[in-house]
PDB file of C-alpha atoms in Angstrom:
ATOM      1  CA  MET A 296      17.787  -8.447  10.042  1.00 29.00           C
ATOM      2  CA  PHE A 297      17.068  -9.576   6.509  1.00 30.00           C
ATOM      3  CA  ALA A 298      17.672 -13.266   7.193  1.00 32.00           C
ATOM      4  CA  ASN A 299      15.180 -16.105   7.320  1.00 28.00           C
ATOM      5  CA  VAL A 300      16.462 -19.348   8.776  1.00 26.00           C
ATOM      6  CA  VAL A 301      15.832 -22.204   6.333  1.00 26.00           C
ATOM      7  CA  SER A 302      17.537 -25.003   8.279  1.00 25.00           C
ATOM      8  CA  ALA A 303      20.135 -25.426  10.982  1.00 27.00           C
ATOM      9  CA  PHE A 304      22.888 -24.749   8.474  1.00 27.00           C
ATOM     10  CA  VAL A 305      21.460 -22.525   5.753  1.00 34.00           C
ATOM     11  CA  ASP A 306      20.361 -18.897   5.929  1.00 47.00           C
ATOM     12  CA  VAL A 307      18.732 -17.147   2.982  1.00 44.00           C
ATOM     13  CA  TRP A 308      19.227 -13.396   2.729  1.00 46.00           C
ATOM     14  CA  MET A 309      17.892 -10.687   0.458  1.00 47.00           C
ATOM     15  CA  MET A 310      18.970  -7.147  -0.096  1.00 49.00           C
ATOM     16  CA  ALA A 311      17.025  -4.458   1.680  1.00 51.00           C
ATOM     17  CA  PRO A 312      14.558  -2.503  -0.470  1.00 51.00           C
ATOM     18  CA  CYS A 313      15.604   1.102  -0.758  1.00 60.00           C
ATOM     19  CA  ALA A 314      14.827   4.366  -2.455  1.00 43.00           C
ATOM     20  CA  ASP A 315      14.166   3.259  -5.991  1.00 39.00           C
ATOM     21  CA  GLY A 316      11.086   1.143  -5.624  1.00 37.00           C
ATOM     22  CA  GLY A 317      11.868  -1.625  -3.175  1.00 37.00           C
ATOM     23  CA  ALA A 318      12.679  -4.492  -5.559  1.00 40.00           C
ATOM     24  CA  TYR A 319      14.921  -7.202  -4.206  1.00 46.00           C
ATOM     25  CA  SER A 320      17.789  -7.350  -6.697  1.00 53.00           C
ATOM     26  CA  SER A 321      20.004 -10.077  -5.222  1.00 59.00           C
ATOM     27  CA  TYR A 322      19.796 -13.003  -2.857  1.00 54.00           C
ATOM     28  CA  TRP A 323      22.195 -15.479  -1.308  1.00 50.00           C
ATOM     29  CA  SER A 324      22.097 -18.616   0.817  1.00 60.00           C
ATOM     30  CA  PHE A 325      24.766 -19.250   3.425  1.00 57.00           C
ATOM     31  CA  LYS A 326      25.925 -22.589   4.819  1.00 57.00           C
ATOM     32  CA  LYS A 327      27.780 -21.171   7.816  1.00 63.00           C
ATOM     33  CA  HIS A 328      29.085 -24.425   9.230  1.00 62.00           C
ATOM     34  CA  TRP A 329      30.458 -25.423   5.829  1.00 68.00           C
ATOM     35  CA  GLY A 330      31.942 -22.019   4.933  1.00 77.00           C
ATOM     36  CA  GLN A 331      29.985 -21.940   1.681  1.00 78.00           C
ATOM     37  CA  ALA A 332      27.400 -19.700   0.037  1.00 81.00           C
ATOM     38  CA  SER A 333      25.445 -19.305  -3.173  1.00 80.00           C
ATOM     39  CA  CYS A 334      24.293 -16.017  -4.694  1.00 86.00           C
ATOM     40  CA  TRP A 335      21.816 -15.208  -7.434  1.00 86.00           C
ATOM     41  CA  GLY A 336      20.108 -12.178  -8.929  1.00 86.00           C
ATOM     42  CA  ASP A 337      21.632  -9.044 -10.410  1.00 86.00           C
ATOM     43  CA  SER A 338      25.353  -9.816 -10.728  1.00 84.00           C
ATOM     44  CA  GLY A 339      26.172  -6.111 -10.554  1.00 83.00           C
ATOM     45  CA  ALA A 340      24.393  -5.801  -7.216  1.00 88.00           C
ATOM     46  CA  GLY A 341      25.870  -8.784  -5.420  1.00 87.00           C
ATOM     47  CA  GLY A 342      24.197 -11.621  -7.273  1.00 88.00           C
ATOM     48  CA  ASP A 343      27.527 -13.235  -8.185  1.00 88.00           C
ATOM     49  CA  CYS A 344      29.731 -14.359  -5.281  1.00 89.00           C
ATOM     50  CA  SER A 345      31.522 -17.182  -7.080  1.00 88.00           C
ATOM     51  CA  ARG A 346      34.923 -15.697  -6.177  1.00 89.00           C
ATOM     52  CA  VAL A 347      34.150 -15.035  -2.514  1.00 90.00           C
ATOM     53  CA  ASP A 348      35.812 -17.146   0.188  1.00 90.00           C
ATOM     54  CA  PHE A 349      33.167 -17.717   2.875  1.00 91.00           C
ATOM     55  CA  SER A 350      35.318 -19.798   5.205  1.00 92.00           C
ATOM     56  CA  GLY A 351      35.191 -18.310   8.700  1.00 92.00           C
ATOM     57  CA  VAL A 352      32.305 -15.955   7.898  1.00 92.00           C
ATOM     58  CA  THR A 353      30.127 -15.293  10.945  1.00 91.00           C
ATOM     59  CA  GLU A 354      27.713 -12.625   9.697  1.00 91.00           C
ATOM     60  CA  ILE A 355      26.656 -10.984   6.446  1.00 92.00           C
ATOM     61  CA  TYR A 356      25.265  -7.483   5.911  1.00 93.00           C
ATOM     62  CA  SER A 357      23.809  -5.752   2.885  1.00 92.00           C
ATOM     63  CA  ASN A 358      22.930  -2.420   1.443  1.00 94.00           C
ATOM     64  CA  TYR A 359      20.913  -2.030  -1.754  1.00 92.00           C
ATOM     65  CA  GLU A 360      23.725  -2.984  -4.127  1.00 93.00           C
ATOM     66  CA  ALA A 361      26.382  -4.836  -2.118  1.00 94.00           C
ATOM     67  CA  PHE A 362      27.126  -7.371   0.592  1.00 94.00           C
ATOM     68  CA  VAL A 363      29.721  -7.645   3.359  1.00 95.00           C
ATOM     69  CA  ALA A 364      30.739 -11.098   4.626  1.00 94.00           C
ATOM     70  CA  TRP A 365      32.287 -10.538   8.049  1.00 95.00           C
ATOM     71  CA  LYS A 366      34.785 -12.940   9.601  1.00 96.00           C
ATOM     72  CA  LYS A 367      34.485 -11.515  13.086  1.00 95.00           C
ATOM     73  CA  ASP A 368      36.767 -13.974  14.852  1.00 94.00           C
ATOM     74  CA  ARG A 369      39.545 -13.218  12.344  1.00 96.00           C
ATOM     75  CA  GLY A 370      39.053  -9.447  12.103  1.00 96.00           C
ATOM     76  CA  GLN A 371      38.470  -9.735   8.374  1.00 96.00           C
ATOM     77  CA  ALA A 372      35.711  -9.200   5.808  1.00 96.00           C
ATOM     78  CA  ILE A 373      35.090  -9.400   2.107  1.00 95.00           C
ATOM     79  CA  CYS A 374      32.708  -7.269   0.050  1.00 96.00           C
ATOM     80  CA  TRP A 375      31.120  -7.681  -3.345  1.00 95.00           C
ATOM     81  CA  GLY A 376      28.554  -5.891  -5.470  1.00 94.00           C
ATOM     82  CA  ASN A 377      28.371  -2.304  -6.682  1.00 94.00           C
ATOM     83  CA  ARG A 378      28.256   0.753  -4.401  1.00 95.00           C
ATOM     84  CA  GLY A 379      29.771  -0.395  -1.099  1.00 94.00           C
ATOM     85  CA  GLY A 380      31.068  -3.558  -2.713  1.00 95.00           C
ATOM     86  CA  ASP A 381      34.774  -2.716  -2.360  1.00 96.00           C
ATOM     87  CA  CYS A 382      36.205  -2.877   1.167  1.00 97.00           C
ATOM     88  CA  SER A 383      39.671  -4.078   0.206  1.00 96.00           C
ATOM     89  CA  ARG A 384      41.308  -1.158   2.020  1.00 95.00           C
ATOM     90  CA  VAL A 385      39.250  -1.454   5.199  1.00 97.00           C
ATOM     91  CA  ASP A 386      40.848  -2.732   8.410  1.00 97.00           C
ATOM     92  CA  PHE A 387      38.253  -4.889  10.169  1.00 98.00           C
ATOM     93  CA  SER A 388      40.330  -5.736  13.222  1.00 97.00           C
ATOM     94  CA  GLY A 389      38.447  -4.732  16.376  1.00 97.00           C
ATOM     95  CA  VAL A 390      35.125  -4.219  14.589  1.00 97.00           C
ATOM     96  CA  THR A 391      32.132  -4.850  16.875  1.00 97.00           C
ATOM     97  CA  GLU A 392      29.177  -3.888  14.643  1.00 97.00           C
ATOM     98  CA  ILE A 393      28.475  -3.108  10.992  1.00 98.00           C
ATOM     99  CA  TYR A 394      25.715  -0.762   9.774  1.00 97.00           C
ATOM    100  CA  SER A 395      24.492   0.251   6.318  1.00 96.00           C
ATOM    101  CA  SER A 396      22.639   2.962   4.480  1.00 96.00           C
ATOM    102  CA  CYS A 397      21.329   2.326   0.973  1.00 94.00           C
ATOM    103  CA  PHE A 398      24.770   2.469  -0.619  1.00 95.00           C
ATOM    104  CA  ALA A 399      27.369   2.718   2.170  1.00 97.00           C
ATOM    105  CA  PHE A 400      28.615   0.844   5.213  1.00 98.00           C
ATOM    106  CA  VAL A 401      30.034   1.732   8.634  1.00 98.00           C
ATOM    107  CA  ALA A 402      32.175  -0.706  10.626  1.00 98.00           C
ATOM    108  CA  LEU A 403      32.199   0.403  14.262  1.00 98.00           C
ATOM    109  CA  LYS A 404      35.028  -0.457  16.634  1.00 98.00           C
ATOM    110  CA  LYS A 405      33.137   0.405  19.793  1.00 97.00           C
ATOM    111  CA  ASP A 406      35.810  -0.655  22.270  1.00 97.00           C
ATOM    112  CA  LEU A 407      38.387   1.487  20.460  1.00 97.00           C
ATOM    113  CA  GLY A 408      36.135   4.492  19.801  1.00 97.00           C
ATOM    114  CA  GLN A 409      36.819   4.214  16.086  1.00 98.00           C
ATOM    115  CA  ALA A 410      34.999   3.402  12.852  1.00 98.00           C
ATOM    116  CA  VAL A 411      35.632   3.117   9.156  1.00 98.00           C
ATOM    117  CA  CYS A 412      33.185   3.885   6.354  1.00 98.00           C
ATOM    118  CA  TRP A 413      33.083   3.001   2.681  1.00 98.00           C
ATOM    119  CA  GLY A 414      30.805   3.624  -0.266  1.00 97.00           C
ATOM    120  CA  PRO A 415      29.695   6.933  -1.826  1.00 97.00           C
ATOM    121  CA  ALA A 416      30.407   9.949   0.365  1.00 96.00           C
ATOM    122  CA  ASN A 417      26.929  11.421  -0.232  1.00 95.00           C
ATOM    123  CA  ALA A 418      25.420   8.210   1.143  1.00 97.00           C
ATOM    124  CA  GLY A 419      27.539   8.175   4.313  1.00 98.00           C
ATOM    125  CA  GLY A 420      30.614   6.450   2.927  1.00 98.00           C
ATOM    126  CA  ASP A 421      33.055   9.079   4.228  1.00 98.00           C
ATOM    127  CA  CYS A 422      33.313   9.440   8.018  1.00 98.00           C
ATOM    128  CA  SER A 423      36.966  10.472   8.177  1.00 97.00           C
ATOM    129  CA  SER A 424      36.104  13.612  10.164  1.00 95.00           C
ATOM    130  CA  VAL A 425      33.806  11.881  12.661  1.00 97.00           C
ATOM    131  CA  ASP A 426      34.852  11.291  16.278  1.00 96.00           C
ATOM    132  CA  PHE A 427      33.495   7.888  17.337  1.00 98.00           C
ATOM    133  CA  SER A 428      34.828   7.913  20.887  1.00 97.00           C
ATOM    134  CA  GLY A 429      32.047   6.896  23.277  1.00 97.00           C
ATOM    135  CA  VAL A 430      29.587   6.041  20.498  1.00 97.00           C
ATOM    136  CA  THR A 431      26.961   3.609  21.775  1.00 94.00           C
ATOM    137  CA  ASP A 432      24.712   3.245  18.699  1.00 96.00           C
ATOM    138  CA  ILE A 433      24.541   4.148  15.010  1.00 98.00           C
ATOM    139  CA  PHE A 434      21.330   4.735  13.038  1.00 98.00           C
ATOM    140  CA  ASN A 435      20.701   5.404   9.357  1.00 97.00           C
ATOM    141  CA  THR A 436      18.397   6.801   6.735  1.00 97.00           C
ATOM    142  CA  GLU A 437      18.834   5.971   3.050  1.00 96.00           C
ATOM    143  CA  ALA A 438      21.829   8.303   2.655  1.00 97.00           C
ATOM    144  CA  SER A 439      23.072   9.334   6.092  1.00 98.00           C
ATOM    145  CA  PHE A 440      24.100   8.099   9.513  1.00 98.00           C
ATOM    146  CA  VAL A 441      23.933   9.394  13.075  1.00 98.00           C
ATOM    147  CA  ALA A 442      26.360   8.144  15.723  1.00 98.00           C
ATOM    148  CA  LEU A 443      24.915   8.554  19.212  1.00 98.00           C
ATOM    149  CA  ASN A 444      26.875   8.846  22.440  1.00 97.00           C
ATOM    150  CA  LYS A 445      23.933   8.249  24.738  1.00 95.00           C
ATOM    151  CA  ASP A 446      25.951   8.424  27.947  1.00 94.00           C
ATOM    152  CA  HIS A 447      27.097  11.982  27.225  1.00 95.00           C
ATOM    153  CA  GLY A 448      24.104  13.276  25.264  1.00 96.00           C
ATOM    154  CA  ARG A 449      26.055  13.857  22.092  1.00 97.00           C
ATOM    155  CA  ALA A 450      25.772  12.764  18.469  1.00 98.00           C
ATOM    156  CA  ILE A 451      27.262  13.482  15.082  1.00 98.00           C
ATOM    157  CA  CYS A 452      25.740  13.023  11.639  1.00 98.00           C
ATOM    158  CA  TRP A 453      27.246  12.555   8.201  1.00 98.00           C
ATOM    159  CA  GLY A 454      26.151  11.726   4.688  1.00 98.00           C
ATOM    160  CA  HIS A 455      23.573  13.553   2.590  1.00 97.00           C
ATOM    161  CA  ARG A 456      22.607  16.764   4.390  1.00 96.00           C
ATOM    162  CA  THR A 457      19.035  16.782   3.081  1.00 96.00           C
ATOM    163  CA  TYR A 458      18.334  13.271   4.303  1.00 96.00           C
ATOM    164  CA  GLY A 459      19.561  13.590   7.880  1.00 97.00           C
ATOM    165  CA  GLY A 460      23.294  14.097   7.391  1.00 98.00           C
ATOM    166  CA  ASP A 461      23.345  17.416   9.277  1.00 98.00           C
ATOM    167  CA  CYS A 462      22.297  17.435  12.953  1.00 98.00           C
ATOM    168  CA  SER A 463      24.587  20.231  14.105  1.00 97.00           C
ATOM    169  CA  SER A 464      21.639  22.182  15.570  1.00 96.00           C
ATOM    170  CA  VAL A 465      20.110  19.212  17.438  1.00 97.00           C
ATOM    171  CA  ASP A 466      20.321  18.939  21.233  1.00 97.00           C
ATOM    172  CA  PHE A 467      20.885  15.269  22.068  1.00 97.00           C
ATOM    173  CA  GLY A 468      20.848  15.692  25.834  1.00 96.00           C
ATOM    174  CA  GLY A 469      18.444  13.175  27.356  1.00 96.00           C
ATOM    175  CA  VAL A 470      17.938  11.203  24.122  1.00 97.00           C
ATOM    176  CA  THR A 471      16.907   7.620  24.865  1.00 96.00           C
ATOM    177  CA  ASP A 472      16.208   6.308  21.352  1.00 97.00           C
ATOM    178  CA  ILE A 473      16.584   7.323  17.705  1.00 98.00           C
ATOM    179  CA  PHE A 474      14.242   6.232  14.917  1.00 98.00           C
ATOM    180  CA  SER A 475      14.345   6.803  11.181  1.00 98.00           C
ATOM    181  CA  SER A 476      12.209   6.865   8.094  1.00 97.00           C
ATOM    182  CA  GLN A 477      13.802   6.694   4.674  1.00 96.00           C
ATOM    183  CA  ASP A 478      14.933  10.323   4.787  1.00 96.00           C
ATOM    184  CA  ALA A 479      14.513  11.640   8.342  1.00 98.00           C
ATOM    185  CA  PHE A 480      15.425  10.961  11.971  1.00 98.00           C
ATOM    186  CA  VAL A 481      13.566  11.308  15.273  1.00 98.00           C
ATOM    187  CA  ALA A 482      15.515  11.520  18.529  1.00 98.00           C
ATOM    188  CA  LEU A 483      13.185  10.646  21.399  1.00 98.00           C
ATOM    189  CA  LYS A 484      13.723  11.896  24.929  1.00 98.00           C
ATOM    190  CA  LYS A 485      11.291   9.480  26.520  1.00 97.00           C
ATOM    191  CA  ASP A 486      11.864  10.502  30.124  1.00 97.00           C
ATOM    192  CA  LEU A 487      11.249  14.154  29.226  1.00 97.00           C
ATOM    193  CA  GLY A 488       8.306  13.576  26.883  1.00 98.00           C
ATOM    194  CA  GLN A 489      10.128  15.385  24.125  1.00 98.00           C
ATOM    195  CA  ALA A 490      11.665  14.686  20.710  1.00 98.00           C
ATOM    196  CA  VAL A 491      13.506  16.443  17.930  1.00 98.00           C
ATOM    197  CA  CYS A 492      13.361  15.636  14.219  1.00 98.00           C
ATOM    198  CA  TRP A 493      15.638  16.442  11.315  1.00 98.00           C
ATOM    199  CA  GLY A 494      16.067  15.475   7.694  1.00 98.00           C
ATOM    200  CA  TRP A 495      13.652  15.849   4.812  1.00 96.00           C
ATOM    201  CA  PRO A 496      10.468  17.477   6.185  1.00 95.00           C
ATOM    202  CA  VAL A 497       8.090  15.544   3.910  1.00 94.00           C
ATOM    203  CA  ALA A 498       9.588  12.296   5.219  1.00 96.00           C
ATOM    204  CA  GLY A 499       8.974  13.211   8.859  1.00 97.00           C
ATOM    205  CA  GLY A 500      11.893  15.551   9.411  1.00 97.00           C
ATOM    206  CA  ASP A 501       9.631  18.220  10.928  1.00 97.00           C
ATOM    207  CA  CYS A 502       7.776  17.265  14.129  1.00 97.00           C
ATOM    208  CA  SER A 503       7.560  20.728  15.655  1.00 95.00           C
ATOM    209  CA  GLY A 504       3.812  20.423  16.266  1.00 92.00           C
ATOM    210  CA  VAL A 505       3.857  16.935  17.779  1.00 97.00           C
ATOM    211  CA  ASP A 506       3.178  16.270  21.483  1.00 98.00           C
ATOM    212  CA  PHE A 507       5.561  13.516  22.625  1.00 98.00           C
ATOM    213  CA  SER A 508       4.461  13.360  26.258  1.00 98.00           C
ATOM    214  CA  GLY A 509       3.722   9.752  27.185  1.00 98.00           C
ATOM    215  CA  VAL A 510       5.236   8.286  23.999  1.00 98.00           C
ATOM    216  CA  THR A 511       6.461   4.723  24.516  1.00 97.00           C
ATOM    217  CA  ASP A 512       7.473   3.715  20.970  1.00 97.00           C
ATOM    218  CA  ILE A 513       7.920   5.195  17.500  1.00 98.00           C
ATOM    219  CA  PHE A 514       7.435   3.365  14.191  1.00 98.00           C
ATOM    220  CA  SER A 515       7.935   4.422  10.580  1.00 97.00           C
ATOM    221  CA  THR A 516       7.138   3.838   6.950  1.00 96.00           C
ATOM    222  CA  TRP A 517       9.311   5.315   4.218  1.00 95.00           C
ATOM    223  CA  ASP A 518       7.990   8.828   4.724  1.00 95.00           C
ATOM    224  CA  ALA A 519       5.935   8.913   7.925  1.00 97.00           C
ATOM    225  CA  PHE A 520       6.161   8.231  11.649  1.00 98.00           C
ATOM    226  CA  VAL A 521       3.665   7.175  14.304  1.00 98.00           C
ATOM    227  CA  ALA A 522       4.429   7.848  17.973  1.00 98.00           C
ATOM    228  CA  LEU A 523       2.514   5.424  20.172  1.00 98.00           C
ATOM    229  CA  LYS A 524       1.412   6.286  23.692  1.00 98.00           C
ATOM    230  CA  LYS A 525       0.622   2.715  24.678  1.00 97.00           C
ATOM    231  CA  ASP A 526      -0.323   3.423  28.274  1.00 97.00           C
ATOM    232  CA  LEU A 527      -2.777   6.117  27.170  1.00 97.00           C
ATOM    233  CA  GLY A 528      -4.184   4.277  24.148  1.00 98.00           C
ATOM    234  CA  GLN A 529      -3.241   7.181  21.904  1.00 98.00           C
ATOM    235  CA  ALA A 530      -0.880   7.966  19.022  1.00 98.00           C
ATOM    236  CA  VAL A 531       0.113  10.787  16.720  1.00 98.00           C
ATOM    237  CA  CYS A 532       1.338  10.607  13.136  1.00 98.00           C
ATOM    238  CA  TRP A 533       3.319  12.979  10.944  1.00 97.00           C
ATOM    239  CA  GLY A 534       5.375  13.024   7.772  1.00 96.00           C
ATOM    240  CA  GLY A 535       4.592  13.199   4.092  1.00 83.00           C
ATOM    241  CA  MET A 536       1.420  13.815   2.178  1.00 76.00           C
ATOM    242  CA  ASP A 537       0.503  10.137   1.766  1.00 78.00           C
ATOM    243  CA  LEU A 538      -2.238   8.431   3.751  1.00 82.00           C
ATOM    244  CA  ASP A 539       0.210   6.815   6.175  1.00 86.00           C
ATOM    245  CA  SER A 540       0.913  10.178   7.834  1.00 93.00           C
ATOM    246  CA  ASP A 541      -2.725  10.639   8.912  1.00 95.00           C
ATOM    247  CA  CYS A 542      -3.974   8.435  11.749  1.00 96.00           C
ATOM    248  CA  SER A 543      -6.505  10.856  13.172  1.00 95.00           C
ATOM    249  CA  GLY A 544      -9.344   8.380  12.623  1.00 95.00           C
ATOM    250  CA  VAL A 545      -7.600   5.397  14.212  1.00 97.00           C
ATOM    251  CA  ASP A 546      -8.574   4.070  17.662  1.00 98.00           C
ATOM    252  CA  PHE A 547      -5.340   3.151  19.444  1.00 98.00           C
ATOM    253  CA  SER A 548      -6.875   1.891  22.680  1.00 98.00           C
ATOM    254  CA  GLY A 549      -5.599  -1.604  23.403  1.00 97.00           C
ATOM    255  CA  VAL A 550      -2.837  -1.483  20.782  1.00 98.00           C
ATOM    256  CA  THR A 551       0.068  -3.781  21.701  1.00 97.00           C
ATOM    257  CA  ASP A 552       2.274  -3.488  18.596  1.00 97.00           C
ATOM    258  CA  ILE A 553       2.570  -1.524  15.369  1.00 98.00           C
ATOM    259  CA  PHE A 554       4.021  -2.860  12.110  1.00 97.00           C
ATOM    260  CA  SER A 555       4.676  -1.159   8.783  1.00 97.00           C
ATOM    261  CA  THR A 556       5.322  -1.564   5.088  1.00 95.00           C
ATOM    262  CA  LYS A 557       6.804   1.176   2.921  1.00 94.00           C
ATOM    263  CA  ALA A 558       3.519   3.127   2.873  1.00 95.00           C
ATOM    264  CA  ALA A 559       1.126   1.683   5.443  1.00 97.00           C
ATOM    265  CA  PHE A 560       0.791   0.822   9.132  1.00 97.00           C
ATOM    266  CA  VAL A 561      -1.107  -1.841  11.052  1.00 98.00           C
ATOM    267  CA  ALA A 562      -1.784  -1.398  14.777  1.00 98.00           C
ATOM    268  CA  LEU A 563      -2.364  -4.782  16.377  1.00 98.00           C
ATOM    269  CA  LYS A 564      -4.555  -5.238  19.440  1.00 98.00           C
ATOM    270  CA  ARG A 565      -3.292  -8.701  20.268  1.00 97.00           C
ATOM    271  CA  ASP A 566      -5.302  -9.233  23.437  1.00 97.00           C
ATOM    272  CA  LEU A 567      -8.511  -8.264  21.629  1.00 97.00           C
ATOM    273  CA  GLY A 568      -7.831 -10.095  18.364  1.00 98.00           C
ATOM    274  CA  GLN A 569      -8.268  -6.861  16.443  1.00 98.00           C
ATOM    275  CA  ALA A 570      -6.206  -4.449  14.353  1.00 98.00           C
ATOM    276  CA  ALA A 571      -6.472  -1.117  12.587  1.00 98.00           C
ATOM    277  CA  CYS A 572      -4.710  -0.282   9.326  1.00 98.00           C
ATOM    278  CA  TRP A 573      -4.071   2.982   7.525  1.00 97.00           C
ATOM    279  CA  GLY A 574      -2.002   4.234   4.623  1.00 96.00           C
ATOM    280  CA  ASN A 575      -1.859   3.247   0.971  1.00 95.00           C
ATOM    281  CA  ALA A 576      -4.305   0.387   0.372  1.00 95.00           C
ATOM    282  CA  ASP A 577      -1.964  -1.168  -2.194  1.00 95.00           C
ATOM    283  CA  ALA A 578       0.744  -1.275   0.488  1.00 95.00           C
ATOM    284  CA  GLY A 579      -1.426  -2.869   3.177  1.00 96.00           C
ATOM    285  CA  GLY A 580      -3.363   0.128   4.427  1.00 97.00           C
ATOM    286  CA  ASP A 581      -6.758  -1.578   4.179  1.00 97.00           C
ATOM    287  CA  CYS A 582      -7.278  -4.618   6.428  1.00 97.00           C
ATOM    288  CA  SER A 583     -11.022  -4.296   6.885  1.00 97.00           C
ATOM    289  CA  SER A 584     -11.627  -7.865   5.673  1.00 97.00           C
ATOM    290  CA  VAL A 585      -8.886  -9.481   7.800  1.00 98.00           C
ATOM    291  CA  ASP A 586      -9.651 -11.609  10.877  1.00 98.00           C
ATOM    292  CA  PHE A 587      -6.983 -10.875  13.499  1.00 98.00           C
ATOM    293  CA  SER A 588      -8.298 -13.182  16.213  1.00 97.00           C
ATOM    294  CA  GLY A 589      -5.423 -15.240  17.624  1.00 97.00           C
ATOM    295  CA  VAL A 590      -2.754 -13.305  15.713  1.00 97.00           C
ATOM    296  CA  THR A 591       0.543 -13.147  17.635  1.00 93.00           C
ATOM    297  CA  ASP A 592       2.868 -11.535  15.062  1.00 94.00           C
ATOM    298  CA  ILE A 593       2.694  -9.685  11.755  1.00 96.00           C
ATOM    299  CA  PHE A 594       5.345  -9.772   9.027  1.00 94.00           C
ATOM    300  CA  ASN A 595       5.778  -7.727   5.876  1.00 88.00           C
TER     301      ASN A 595
END
């Protein structure tokens, strides 16, 4: 999800911004059909891949300090960088998806009901005690994961307890979707008009006073959520003490999509050629001078 296609043969990727300020520390360009790649940036965070064999690589993933080049058809992968950059002992045969937190990775073998994790344990790099049988999806915060078995209404969390790694008291029955901020999760039970939150309260981990009836989608910044009730033209926000957690003055009627940066939201009314922004002005929370007529998409 961090890739931008440059040509038919070259993809350019950047590391995901994470907890310590959001700077992009390393980049790489991948010539998939030629089995070649070039990396640049912080060599300690994946910026040097001169010794990596990219032949047969089908996909590449990143956390904040490392990359994984996956050779899906061969059941192999190679890692480089710092935390999460050593996967030499990982068996990638049967892997169907790969996920990452800020400093750890999870390789899910969905058909086998298994997974393997690597990276720091307090960032989700140790899942040796997790039962992945029946897992349908995995979600992450900066330092934890949740593996959801949607068909049976079960889930298990691991990683940093403060940042979502403990969901032992959460009832996952009826959960249809899970969303995350940097340090908290929201499990939405759309058909029931309910949700449960856990993780760091000031990052949205406490939604006990939120009415989720009619919610169609949930979006997040680093420390706040907005639950959109598209059919009703309403929304509710919660989370930290920054401006992005307060949308009480926003008119959500006609909103078709919501986008976010680390500390601001923009609610686009595509059919009307209008939008409303809130949050930190330096992060995009003030769009009062922007003409949104004809806008079809927003990127950040």
